[in-house]
Short mmCIF file of C-alpha atoms and ligand atoms in Angstrom, two decimals:
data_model
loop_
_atom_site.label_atom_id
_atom_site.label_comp_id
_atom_site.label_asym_id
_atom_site.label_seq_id
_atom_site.Cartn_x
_atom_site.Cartn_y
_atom_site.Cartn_z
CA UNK A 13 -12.52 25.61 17.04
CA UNK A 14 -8.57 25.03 17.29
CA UNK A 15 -7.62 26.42 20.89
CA UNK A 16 -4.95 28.25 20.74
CA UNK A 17 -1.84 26.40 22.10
CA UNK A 18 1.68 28.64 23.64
CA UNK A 19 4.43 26.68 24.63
CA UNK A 20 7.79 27.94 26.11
CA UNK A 21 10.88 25.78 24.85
CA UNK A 22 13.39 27.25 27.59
CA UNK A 23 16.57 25.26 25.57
CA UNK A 24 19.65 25.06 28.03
CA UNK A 25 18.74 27.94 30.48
CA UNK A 26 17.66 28.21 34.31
CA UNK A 27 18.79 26.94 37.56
CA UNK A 28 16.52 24.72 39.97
CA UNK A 29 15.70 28.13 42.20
CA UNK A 30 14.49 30.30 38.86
CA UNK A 31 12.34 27.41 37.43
CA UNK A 32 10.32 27.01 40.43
CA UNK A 33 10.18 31.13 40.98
CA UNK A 34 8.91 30.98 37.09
CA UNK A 35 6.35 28.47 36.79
CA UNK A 36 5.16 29.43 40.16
CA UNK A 37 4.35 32.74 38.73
CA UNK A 38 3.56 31.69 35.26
CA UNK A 39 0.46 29.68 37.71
CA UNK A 40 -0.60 32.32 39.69
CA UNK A 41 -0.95 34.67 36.73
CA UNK A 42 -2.52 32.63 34.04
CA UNK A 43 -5.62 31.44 36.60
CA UNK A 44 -8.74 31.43 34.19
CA UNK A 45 -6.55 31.96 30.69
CA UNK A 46 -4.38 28.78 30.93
CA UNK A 47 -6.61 25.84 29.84
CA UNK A 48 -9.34 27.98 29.78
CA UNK A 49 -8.81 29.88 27.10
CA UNK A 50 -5.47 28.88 25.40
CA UNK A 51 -3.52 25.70 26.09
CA UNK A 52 -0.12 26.89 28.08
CA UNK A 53 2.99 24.16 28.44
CA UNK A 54 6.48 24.91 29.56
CA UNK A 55 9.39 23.00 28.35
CA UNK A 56 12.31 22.70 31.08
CA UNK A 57 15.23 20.86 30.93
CA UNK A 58 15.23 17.51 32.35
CA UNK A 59 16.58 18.27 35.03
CA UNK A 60 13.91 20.48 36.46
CA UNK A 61 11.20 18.95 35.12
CA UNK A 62 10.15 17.38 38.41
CA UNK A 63 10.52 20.79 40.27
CA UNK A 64 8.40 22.43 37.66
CA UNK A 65 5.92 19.72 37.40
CA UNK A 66 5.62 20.47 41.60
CA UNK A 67 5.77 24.04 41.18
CA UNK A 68 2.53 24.10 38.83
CA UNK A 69 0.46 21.48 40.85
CA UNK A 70 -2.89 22.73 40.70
CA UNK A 71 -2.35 24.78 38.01
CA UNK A 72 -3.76 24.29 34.62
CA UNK A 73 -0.09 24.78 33.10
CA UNK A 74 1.09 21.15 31.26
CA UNK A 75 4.74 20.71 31.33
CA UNK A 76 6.80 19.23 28.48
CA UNK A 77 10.69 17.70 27.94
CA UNK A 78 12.26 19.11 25.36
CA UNK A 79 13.32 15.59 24.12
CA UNK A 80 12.97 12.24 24.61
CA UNK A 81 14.46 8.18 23.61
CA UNK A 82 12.41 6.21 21.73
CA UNK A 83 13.32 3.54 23.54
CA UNK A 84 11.19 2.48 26.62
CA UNK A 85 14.28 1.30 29.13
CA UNK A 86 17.86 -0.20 28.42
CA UNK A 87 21.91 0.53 28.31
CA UNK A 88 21.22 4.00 26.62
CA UNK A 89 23.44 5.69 28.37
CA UNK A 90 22.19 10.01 29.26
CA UNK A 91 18.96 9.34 27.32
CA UNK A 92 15.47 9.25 29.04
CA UNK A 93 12.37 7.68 28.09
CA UNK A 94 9.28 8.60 27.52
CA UNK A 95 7.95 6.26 30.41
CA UNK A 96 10.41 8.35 32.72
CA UNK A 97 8.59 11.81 31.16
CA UNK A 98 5.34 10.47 31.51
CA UNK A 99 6.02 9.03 35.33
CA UNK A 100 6.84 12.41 36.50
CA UNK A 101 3.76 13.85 35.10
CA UNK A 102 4.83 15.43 31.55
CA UNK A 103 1.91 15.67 28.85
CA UNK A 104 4.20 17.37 25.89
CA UNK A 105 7.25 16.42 24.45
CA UNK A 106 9.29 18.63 21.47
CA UNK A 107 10.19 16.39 18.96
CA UNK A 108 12.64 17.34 16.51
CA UNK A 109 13.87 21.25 17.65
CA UNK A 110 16.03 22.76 14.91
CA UNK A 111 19.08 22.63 17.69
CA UNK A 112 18.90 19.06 17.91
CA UNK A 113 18.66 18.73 14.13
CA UNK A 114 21.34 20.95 13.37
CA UNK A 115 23.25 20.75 16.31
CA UNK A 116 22.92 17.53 17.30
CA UNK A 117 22.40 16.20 14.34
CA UNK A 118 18.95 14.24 14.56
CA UNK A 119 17.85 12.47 11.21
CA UNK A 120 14.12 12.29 10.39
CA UNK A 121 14.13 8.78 11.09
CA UNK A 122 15.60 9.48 14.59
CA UNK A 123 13.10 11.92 14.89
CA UNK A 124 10.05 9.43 13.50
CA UNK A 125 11.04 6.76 15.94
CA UNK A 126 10.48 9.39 18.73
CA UNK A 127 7.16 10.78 17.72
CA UNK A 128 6.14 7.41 17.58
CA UNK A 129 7.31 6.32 20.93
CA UNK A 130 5.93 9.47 22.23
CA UNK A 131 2.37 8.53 21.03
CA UNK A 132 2.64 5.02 21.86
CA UNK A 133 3.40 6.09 25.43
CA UNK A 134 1.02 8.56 25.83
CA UNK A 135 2.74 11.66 25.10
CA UNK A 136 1.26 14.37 23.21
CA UNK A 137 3.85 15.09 20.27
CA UNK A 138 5.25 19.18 19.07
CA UNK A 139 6.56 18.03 16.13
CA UNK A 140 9.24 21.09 14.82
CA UNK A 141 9.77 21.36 11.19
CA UNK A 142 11.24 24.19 9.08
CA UNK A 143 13.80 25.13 6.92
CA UNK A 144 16.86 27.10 7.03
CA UNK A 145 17.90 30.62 5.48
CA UNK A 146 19.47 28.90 2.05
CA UNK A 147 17.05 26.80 2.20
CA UNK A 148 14.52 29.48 1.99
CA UNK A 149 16.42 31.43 -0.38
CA UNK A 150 16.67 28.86 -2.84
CA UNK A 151 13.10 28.34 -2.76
CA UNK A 152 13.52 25.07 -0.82
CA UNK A 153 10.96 25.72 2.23
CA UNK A 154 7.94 23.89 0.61
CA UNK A 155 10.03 20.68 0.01
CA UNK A 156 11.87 20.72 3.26
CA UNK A 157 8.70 21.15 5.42
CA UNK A 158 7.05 18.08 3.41
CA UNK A 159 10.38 15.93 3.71
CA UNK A 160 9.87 17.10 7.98
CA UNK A 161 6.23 16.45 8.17
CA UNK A 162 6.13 13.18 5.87
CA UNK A 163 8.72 11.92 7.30
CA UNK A 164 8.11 13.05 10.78
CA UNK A 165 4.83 10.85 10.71
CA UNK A 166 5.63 8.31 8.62
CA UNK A 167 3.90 4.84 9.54
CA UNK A 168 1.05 6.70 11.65
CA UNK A 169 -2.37 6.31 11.30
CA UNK A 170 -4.50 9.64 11.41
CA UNK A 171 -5.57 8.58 15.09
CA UNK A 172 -2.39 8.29 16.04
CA UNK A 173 -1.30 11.82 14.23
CA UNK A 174 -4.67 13.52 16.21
CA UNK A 175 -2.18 13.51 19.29
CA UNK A 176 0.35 15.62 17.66
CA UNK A 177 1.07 19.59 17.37
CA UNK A 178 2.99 20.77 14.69
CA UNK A 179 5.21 24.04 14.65
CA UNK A 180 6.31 25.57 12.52
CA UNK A 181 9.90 27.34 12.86
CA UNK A 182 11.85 28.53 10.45
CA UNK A 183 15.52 27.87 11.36
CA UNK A 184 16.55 31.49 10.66
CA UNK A 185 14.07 33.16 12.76
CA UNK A 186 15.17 31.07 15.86
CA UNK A 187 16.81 33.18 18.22
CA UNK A 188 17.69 35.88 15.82
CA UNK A 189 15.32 38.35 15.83
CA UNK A 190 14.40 37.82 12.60
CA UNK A 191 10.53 36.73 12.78
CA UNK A 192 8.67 35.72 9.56
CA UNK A 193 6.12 38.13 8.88
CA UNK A 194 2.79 36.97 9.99
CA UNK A 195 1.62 36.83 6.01
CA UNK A 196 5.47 34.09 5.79
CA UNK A 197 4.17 32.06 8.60
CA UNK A 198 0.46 31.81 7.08
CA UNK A 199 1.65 30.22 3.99
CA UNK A 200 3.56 28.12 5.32
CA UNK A 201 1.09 26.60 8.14
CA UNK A 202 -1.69 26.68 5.07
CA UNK A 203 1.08 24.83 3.32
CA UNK A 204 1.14 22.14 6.21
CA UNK A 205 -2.54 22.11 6.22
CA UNK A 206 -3.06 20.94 2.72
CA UNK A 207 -0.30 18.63 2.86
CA UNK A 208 -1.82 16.99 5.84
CA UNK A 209 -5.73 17.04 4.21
CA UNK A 210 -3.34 15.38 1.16
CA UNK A 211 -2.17 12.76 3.77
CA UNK A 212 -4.60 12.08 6.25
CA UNK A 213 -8.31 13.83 5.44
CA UNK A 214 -9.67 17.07 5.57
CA UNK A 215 -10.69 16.68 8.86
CA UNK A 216 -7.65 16.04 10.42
CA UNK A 217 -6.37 18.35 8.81
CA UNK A 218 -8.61 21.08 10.10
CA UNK A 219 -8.24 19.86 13.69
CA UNK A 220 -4.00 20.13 14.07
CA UNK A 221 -2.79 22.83 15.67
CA UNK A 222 -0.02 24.53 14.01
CA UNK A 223 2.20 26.62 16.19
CA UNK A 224 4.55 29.48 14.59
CA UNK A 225 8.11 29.72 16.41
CA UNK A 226 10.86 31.81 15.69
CA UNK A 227 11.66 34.97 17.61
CA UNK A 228 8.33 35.48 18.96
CA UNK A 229 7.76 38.40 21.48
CA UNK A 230 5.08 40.03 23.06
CA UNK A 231 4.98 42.63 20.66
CA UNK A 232 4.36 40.49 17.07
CA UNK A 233 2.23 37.63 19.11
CA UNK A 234 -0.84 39.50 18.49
CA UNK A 235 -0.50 39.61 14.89
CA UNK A 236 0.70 36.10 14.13
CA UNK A 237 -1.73 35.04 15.97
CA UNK A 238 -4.22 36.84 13.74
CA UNK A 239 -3.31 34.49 11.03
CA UNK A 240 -6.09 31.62 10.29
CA UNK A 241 -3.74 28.87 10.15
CA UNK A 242 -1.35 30.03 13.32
CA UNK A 243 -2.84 28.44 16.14
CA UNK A 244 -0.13 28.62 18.38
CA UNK A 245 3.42 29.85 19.52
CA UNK A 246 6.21 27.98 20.59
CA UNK A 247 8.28 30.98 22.73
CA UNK A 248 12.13 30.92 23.34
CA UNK A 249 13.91 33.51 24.81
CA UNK A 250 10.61 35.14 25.55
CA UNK A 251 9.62 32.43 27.34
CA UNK A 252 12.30 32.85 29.71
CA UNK A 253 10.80 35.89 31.26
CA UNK A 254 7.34 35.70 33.12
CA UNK A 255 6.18 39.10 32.13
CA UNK A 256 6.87 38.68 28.56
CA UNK A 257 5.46 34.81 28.12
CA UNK A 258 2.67 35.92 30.34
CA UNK A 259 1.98 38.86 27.86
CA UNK A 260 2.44 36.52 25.12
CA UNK A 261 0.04 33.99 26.33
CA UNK A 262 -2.79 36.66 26.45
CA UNK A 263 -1.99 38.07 23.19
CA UNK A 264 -3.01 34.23 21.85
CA UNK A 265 -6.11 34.38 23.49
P1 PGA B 13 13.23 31.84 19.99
O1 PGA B 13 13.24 30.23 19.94
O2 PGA B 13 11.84 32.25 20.41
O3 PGA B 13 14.26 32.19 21.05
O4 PGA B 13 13.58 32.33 18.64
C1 PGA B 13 12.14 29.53 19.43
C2 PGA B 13 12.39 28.04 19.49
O5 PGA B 13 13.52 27.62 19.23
O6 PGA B 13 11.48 27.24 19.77
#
């Protein structure tokens, strides 16, 4: 009853020529899966996200930003808002990537007032939680994917929290070739989905889709997706190259 739902985060990579080449392909090759079958959105940089939005007109590919401001207009200098994304025809934004937590050093509250905004205007919501490798090893990842996900949606009604998608990454799996094990991710997204039953209600609960990230490939998509709480991917690097996220997106079907 949850579609299954494959995003591709492509981060900092691609030039204006290989977007277009991408999506374009990612369109033609998806007819009858995408939207049919399994919810597909790609996650340019800004930059590109007009091209891309272009490039998949017709298609039933969504595109999202990777980011967003909460703030609708105003002297913010670099930022863009989600009226911008949602002018140019985005559905999706990420909210709260492990890079720009760790990296760039977003708080929850930072990444609160953009989930928010994101709703408010229209956006549909990935909200990324997860913990990181001494965080796991000190037993931590239960309390640091509650202190993500409470605060993440803090001061939203379950209405409000039907428009989002969580995934689930765990911060050492990103980009290191290091995926949890399917039987990892399930007890963590069964994890989420008490926590949110514990928040919101049971049917809520049962109606987010929870998408596993980390170091997903065409070759362990089949089998995380076998998992009764994974209903989704969120791709990387794999994402990156149209045979593999094309691969990827039918192993979710
Ligand atoms: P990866 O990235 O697939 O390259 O590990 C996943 C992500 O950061 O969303």
């Amino acid at each position: 009853m949850r579609k299954p739902f494959v995003a591709g985060n492509w981060k900092m990579n691609m030039d204006g020529r290989s977007s277009v080449d991408l999506a374009k392909r990612l369109a033609s090759e998806s007819v009858g899966i995408a939207d049919q079958k399994v919810t597909v959105a790609i996650c340019p940089p800004f930059v590109y996200l007009q091209a891309v939005v272009k490039a998949l007109d017709g298609s039933s590919i969504a595109v999202g930003a990777q980011d967003s401001y909460f703030e609708p207009n105003g002297a913010f200098t670099g930022e863009i808002s989600i009226p911008m994304l949602k002018d140019i025809g985005c559905t999706y934004c990420l909210c709260g990537h492990s890079e720009r937590r760790h990296v760039i050093g977003e708080t929850d509250e930072l990444i609160n007032q953009k989930v928010t905004s994101a709703i408010n205007g229209g956006l549909l919501p990935i909200l990324c939680v997860g913990e990181l490798l001494n965080e796991r090893e000190a037993s931590k990842t239960e309390e640091v994917v509650t202190r993500h996900v409470k605060e993440g949606l803090a001061g939203l009604s379950a209405e409000k929290v039907s428009a989002v998608t969580i995934a689930y990454e765990p911060v050492w799996a990103i980009g290191t070739g290091l995926t949890a094990t399917p039987q990892q991710a399930q007890e963590v997204h069964d994890f989420i989905r008490k926590l949110l039953a514990q928040m919101y209600d049971e049917q809520l609960a049962q109606e987010i889709r929870i998408q596993y990230g980390g170091s997903v490939k065409p070759g362990n998509a089949a089998e995380l997706m076998s998992q009764k709480d994974v209903d989704g991917l969120l791709v990387g690097g794999a994402s990156l190259k149209a045979d593999d996220f094309l691969a990827i997106i039918k192993a979710a079907v």
